[in-house]
């Protein structure tokens, strides 16, 4: 079955530590890949996206993500987390030729001082 | 530039009532979608539109109707509200399919 998996429901990191949020997808072909962030009570904001080309993608707020075709993964990373990064993060895919996003279940990030 | 505007922000309905959630965008985006967000389930697509006059069903369309008479507006109608429709609803729009969607701030709906 087609799916987007975010295996970590909740992650806690210390401020200044590095962060990696995992995302795996299961589709027949490589889809378009996205990461969104949602602060409490807010809508979703696009962090970055991957369509093709360089497999390391830079986004806003110092985030980056690496596409690995062999692992069907698109993990989000940040070298040094700030307290303001505490939020929920969603990985999403869009099948090529389609118009809509399919979301993972999200990973909630807590940042401790 | 307002982006995607959703109204109301909060709503409480009684079972069986109907209502319309409003969504408007001022970016001249052709693509618009409605999602619902439930704890532990991420966002699920309800209905979408690829342009004025064109709509289609998503993953969870039952109990909801949409129409798209203009590029700017994409209202979502609940025909007869049920407690299972308690959720946070998000409208989103995009210039093109692969461009990434801009989301509104959501409508929190409670059906009692």
Tab-separated table of C-alpha atoms in Angstrom:
chain	number	residue	atom	x	y	z
A	1	UNK	CA	0.000	0.000	0.000
A	2	UNK	CA	1.115	3.536	-0.690
A	3	UNK	CA	2.128	5.364	2.455
A	4	UNK	CA	4.200	8.018	4.131
A	5	UNK	CA	5.756	6.958	7.420
A	6	UNK	CA	7.178	9.119	10.146
A	7	UNK	CA	8.310	6.534	12.694
A	8	UNK	CA	8.950	8.953	15.551
A	9	UNK	CA	5.820	10.334	17.174
A	10	UNK	CA	7.709	12.541	19.626
A	11	UNK	CA	11.342	13.628	19.844
A	12	UNK	CA	12.998	15.647	22.585
A	13	UNK	CA	16.324	17.391	22.010
A	14	UNK	CA	18.380	19.898	23.926
A	15	UNK	CA	18.762	23.381	22.559
A	16	UNK	CA	21.917	23.531	20.457
A	17	UNK	CA	21.894	19.817	19.688
A	18	UNK	CA	21.514	18.434	16.197
A	19	UNK	CA	18.214	17.086	14.916
A	20	UNK	CA	17.153	14.454	12.432
A	21	UNK	CA	13.511	13.636	11.725
A	22	UNK	CA	12.816	10.563	9.697
A	23	UNK	CA	10.454	10.097	6.763
A	24	UNK	CA	9.988	7.067	4.560
A	25	UNK	CA	7.615	6.652	1.666
A	26	UNK	CA	6.239	3.705	-0.189
A	27	UNK	CA	5.274	4.502	-3.757
A	28	UNK	CA	6.016	2.962	-7.119
A	29	UNK	CA	7.956	5.955	-8.384
A	30	UNK	CA	9.802	8.794	-6.717
A	31	UNK	CA	7.217	11.372	-5.715
A	32	UNK	CA	7.671	15.038	-5.004
A	33	UNK	CA	8.700	15.340	-1.355
A	34	UNK	CA	7.957	18.063	1.166
A	35	UNK	CA	8.505	18.953	4.793
A	36	UNK	CA	6.070	21.225	6.619
A	37	UNK	CA	6.166	22.661	10.129
A	38	UNK	CA	3.153	23.470	12.294
A	39	UNK	CA	3.433	25.621	15.393
A	40	UNK	CA	0.704	25.195	18.024
A	41	UNK	CA	-2.615	26.592	16.857
A	42	UNK	CA	-1.209	27.556	13.483
A	43	UNK	CA	-1.405	26.374	9.918
A	44	UNK	CA	1.362	24.534	8.118
A	45	UNK	CA	4.412	26.274	6.724
A	46	UNK	CA	6.529	24.806	3.944
A	47	UNK	CA	10.117	24.196	5.040
A	48	UNK	CA	11.523	22.681	1.870
A	49	UNK	CA	10.731	20.499	-1.120
A	50	UNK	CA	12.450	18.057	-3.440
A	51	UNK	CA	11.539	17.388	-7.038
A	52	UNK	CA	14.727	16.194	-8.703
A	53	UNK	CA	18.420	16.957	-8.995
A	54	UNK	CA	20.660	17.540	-6.000
A	55	UNK	CA	19.567	15.153	-3.294
A	56	UNK	CA	20.462	17.563	-0.480
A	57	UNK	CA	17.866	20.303	-0.282
A	58	UNK	CA	18.166	23.504	1.723
A	59	UNK	CA	15.114	25.089	3.262
A	60	UNK	CA	14.078	27.919	5.501
A	61	UNK	CA	15.036	28.362	9.162
A	62	UNK	CA	18.316	26.488	8.687
A	63	UNK	CA	16.730	23.136	7.841
A	64	UNK	CA	17.916	20.741	5.194
A	65	UNK	CA	16.744	17.358	3.956
A	66	UNK	CA	18.416	14.538	2.085
A	67	UNK	CA	16.653	12.335	-0.419
A	68	UNK	CA	17.925	8.762	-0.535
A	69	UNK	CA	16.332	6.786	-3.317
A	70	UNK	CA	17.758	3.459	-2.185
A	71	UNK	CA	16.139	3.863	1.225
A	72	UNK	CA	12.961	5.654	0.042
A	73	UNK	CA	13.728	8.266	2.659
A	74	UNK	CA	13.651	12.026	2.949
A	75	UNK	CA	15.003	12.874	6.391
A	76	UNK	CA	14.964	16.399	7.771
A	77	UNK	CA	18.016	17.733	9.599
A	78	UNK	CA	19.187	20.782	11.471
A	79	UNK	CA	22.694	21.144	12.895
A	80	UNK	CA	21.722	23.198	15.949
A	81	UNK	CA	18.181	23.357	17.270
A	82	UNK	CA	16.700	26.538	18.721
A	83	UNK	CA	13.904	26.693	21.281
A	84	UNK	CA	11.673	28.261	18.624
A	85	UNK	CA	11.917	25.058	16.550
A	86	UNK	CA	9.565	23.297	18.955
A	87	UNK	CA	6.607	22.357	16.766
A	88	UNK	CA	5.102	19.481	14.849
A	89	UNK	CA	6.766	18.435	11.620
A	90	UNK	CA	5.029	16.724	8.739
A	91	UNK	CA	6.520	14.919	5.802
A	92	UNK	CA	4.342	14.903	2.694
A	93	UNK	CA	4.476	13.480	-0.799
A	94	UNK	CA	2.833	14.311	-4.075
A	95	UNK	CA	2.710	11.719	-6.806
A	96	UNK	CA	4.037	12.947	-10.124
A	97	UNK	CA	1.147	13.892	-12.345
A	98	UNK	CA	-1.169	14.301	-9.361
A	99	UNK	CA	-2.277	17.441	-7.583
A	100	UNK	CA	-2.488	16.561	-3.935
A	101	UNK	CA	-0.389	16.034	-0.881
A	102	UNK	CA	-0.377	12.902	1.242
A	103	UNK	CA	0.895	13.441	4.743
A	104	UNK	CA	2.665	11.390	7.346
A	105	UNK	CA	1.268	11.387	10.863
A	106	UNK	CA	3.770	13.947	12.088
A	107	UNK	CA	6.606	14.159	14.605
A	108	UNK	CA	6.296	16.458	17.575
A	109	UNK	CA	9.550	18.133	18.555
A	110	UNK	CA	10.195	19.312	22.089
A	111	UNK	CA	13.274	21.443	22.758
A	112	UNK	CA	14.640	21.562	26.296
A	113	UNK	CA	16.942	24.319	27.516
B	1	UNK	CA	-1.021	39.950	0.879
B	2	UNK	CA	-3.448	37.935	3.003
B	3	UNK	CA	-2.615	34.505	1.546
B	4	UNK	CA	-5.224	31.888	2.451
B	5	UNK	CA	-7.994	33.116	4.749
B	6	UNK	CA	-10.301	30.730	6.590
B	7	UNK	CA	-13.416	31.662	8.503
B	8	UNK	CA	-14.572	31.038	11.124
B	9	UNK	CA	-11.618	30.096	13.343
B	10	UNK	CA	-13.795	28.216	15.807
B	11	UNK	CA	-17.261	26.707	15.512
B	12	UNK	CA	-19.489	24.511	17.643
B	13	UNK	CA	-22.336	22.694	15.914
B	14	UNK	CA	-25.063	20.427	17.089
B	15	UNK	CA	-25.448	17.040	15.451
B	16	UNK	CA	-27.508	17.372	12.294
B	17	UNK	CA	-26.805	21.045	11.703
B	18	UNK	CA	-25.286	22.232	8.473
B	19	UNK	CA	-22.677	24.887	7.921
B	20	UNK	CA	-20.141	26.209	5.454
B	21	UNK	CA	-16.470	26.714	6.151
B	22	UNK	CA	-15.131	29.562	4.079
B	23	UNK	CA	-11.786	29.668	2.316
B	24	UNK	CA	-10.448	32.490	0.177
B	25	UNK	CA	-7.054	33.115	-1.378
B	26	UNK	CA	-5.739	36.228	-3.054
B	27	UNK	CA	-2.769	34.717	-4.856
B	28	UNK	CA	-4.596	33.702	-8.040
B	29	UNK	CA	-3.826	30.048	-7.324
B	30	UNK	CA	-5.578	27.468	-9.466
B	31	UNK	CA	-5.169	24.552	-7.064
B	32	UNK	CA	-7.108	24.490	-3.809
B	33	UNK	CA	-7.703	21.721	-1.290
B	34	UNK	CA	-9.436	20.966	1.976
B	35	UNK	CA	-7.833	18.796	4.641
B	36	UNK	CA	-8.888	17.653	8.052
B	37	UNK	CA	-6.397	17.095	10.842
B	38	UNK	CA	-7.069	14.581	13.594
B	39	UNK	CA	-4.691	13.587	16.396
B	40	UNK	CA	-2.264	10.865	15.356
B	41	UNK	CA	-3.558	10.803	11.779
B	42	UNK	CA	-1.814	13.692	10.099
B	43	UNK	CA	-3.792	15.572	7.477
B	44	UNK	CA	-6.240	13.826	5.211
B	45	UNK	CA	-7.556	15.202	1.958
B	46	UNK	CA	-11.306	15.834	1.789
B	47	UNK	CA	-11.858	17.536	-1.581
B	48	UNK	CA	-9.752	19.422	-4.041
B	49	UNK	CA	-10.062	21.669	-7.079
B	50	UNK	CA	-7.733	22.309	-10.000
B	51	UNK	CA	-9.570	25.389	-11.179
B	52	UNK	CA	-12.890	27.211	-11.178
B	53	UNK	CA	-15.717	24.808	-11.939
B	54	UNK	CA	-13.593	21.687	-11.350
B	55	UNK	CA	-13.665	19.699	-8.113
B	56	UNK	CA	-12.942	16.144	-7.116
B	57	UNK	CA	-12.979	13.900	-4.071
B	58	UNK	CA	-10.037	13.128	-1.854
B	59	UNK	CA	-9.495	10.416	0.745
B	60	UNK	CA	-12.363	11.272	3.116
B	61	UNK	CA	-15.136	13.054	1.170
B	62	UNK	CA	-18.235	11.564	2.814
B	63	UNK	CA	-20.426	14.147	4.520
B	64	UNK	CA	-18.810	17.101	2.764
B	65	UNK	CA	-19.589	19.067	-0.392
B	66	UNK	CA	-17.564	21.648	-2.262
B	67	UNK	CA	-17.961	23.961	-5.204
B	68	UNK	CA	-15.582	26.350	-6.971
B	69	UNK	CA	-17.381	29.136	-8.737
B	70	UNK	CA	-14.420	31.535	-8.649
B	71	UNK	CA	-10.650	31.160	-8.542
B	72	UNK	CA	-10.515	32.874	-5.156
B	73	UNK	CA	-13.096	30.944	-3.124
B	74	UNK	CA	-13.442	27.293	-2.201
B	75	UNK	CA	-16.101	26.745	0.497
B	76	UNK	CA	-16.571	23.438	2.277
B	77	UNK	CA	-20.115	22.463	3.260
B	78	UNK	CA	-21.079	20.072	6.005
B	79	UNK	CA	-24.509	18.799	5.087
B	80	UNK	CA	-25.549	17.211	8.388
B	81	UNK	CA	-22.859	17.471	11.034
B	82	UNK	CA	-21.839	14.377	12.977
B	83	UNK	CA	-19.543	14.046	16.017
B	84	UNK	CA	-17.067	12.199	13.773
B	85	UNK	CA	-16.561	15.472	11.909
B	86	UNK	CA	-15.059	17.121	14.967
B	87	UNK	CA	-11.656	18.115	13.679
B	88	UNK	CA	-9.418	20.948	12.586
B	89	UNK	CA	-9.979	21.862	8.961
B	90	UNK	CA	-7.327	23.391	6.743
B	91	UNK	CA	-7.689	24.984	3.365
B	92	UNK	CA	-4.638	25.177	1.109
B	93	UNK	CA	-3.816	26.609	-2.287
B	94	UNK	CA	-1.011	26.325	-4.801
B	95	UNK	CA	0.091	27.981	-8.014
B	96	UNK	CA	0.888	24.621	-9.556
B	97	UNK	CA	0.710	20.989	-8.545
B	98	UNK	CA	4.346	20.611	-7.556
B	99	UNK	CA	4.907	24.045	-6.130
B	100	UNK	CA	3.972	23.249	-2.542
B	101	UNK	CA	0.755	24.411	-0.934
B	102	UNK	CA	0.108	27.511	1.183
B	103	UNK	CA	-2.121	26.703	4.152
B	104	UNK	CA	-4.674	28.765	5.983
B	105	UNK	CA	-4.645	28.973	9.774
B	106	UNK	CA	-7.462	26.469	10.169
B	107	UNK	CA	-10.988	26.145	11.524
B	108	UNK	CA	-11.483	24.176	14.712
B	109	UNK	CA	-14.896	22.502	14.533
B	110	UNK	CA	-16.624	20.705	17.364
B	111	UNK	CA	-19.822	18.758	16.777
B	112	UNK	CA	-21.795	17.932	19.914
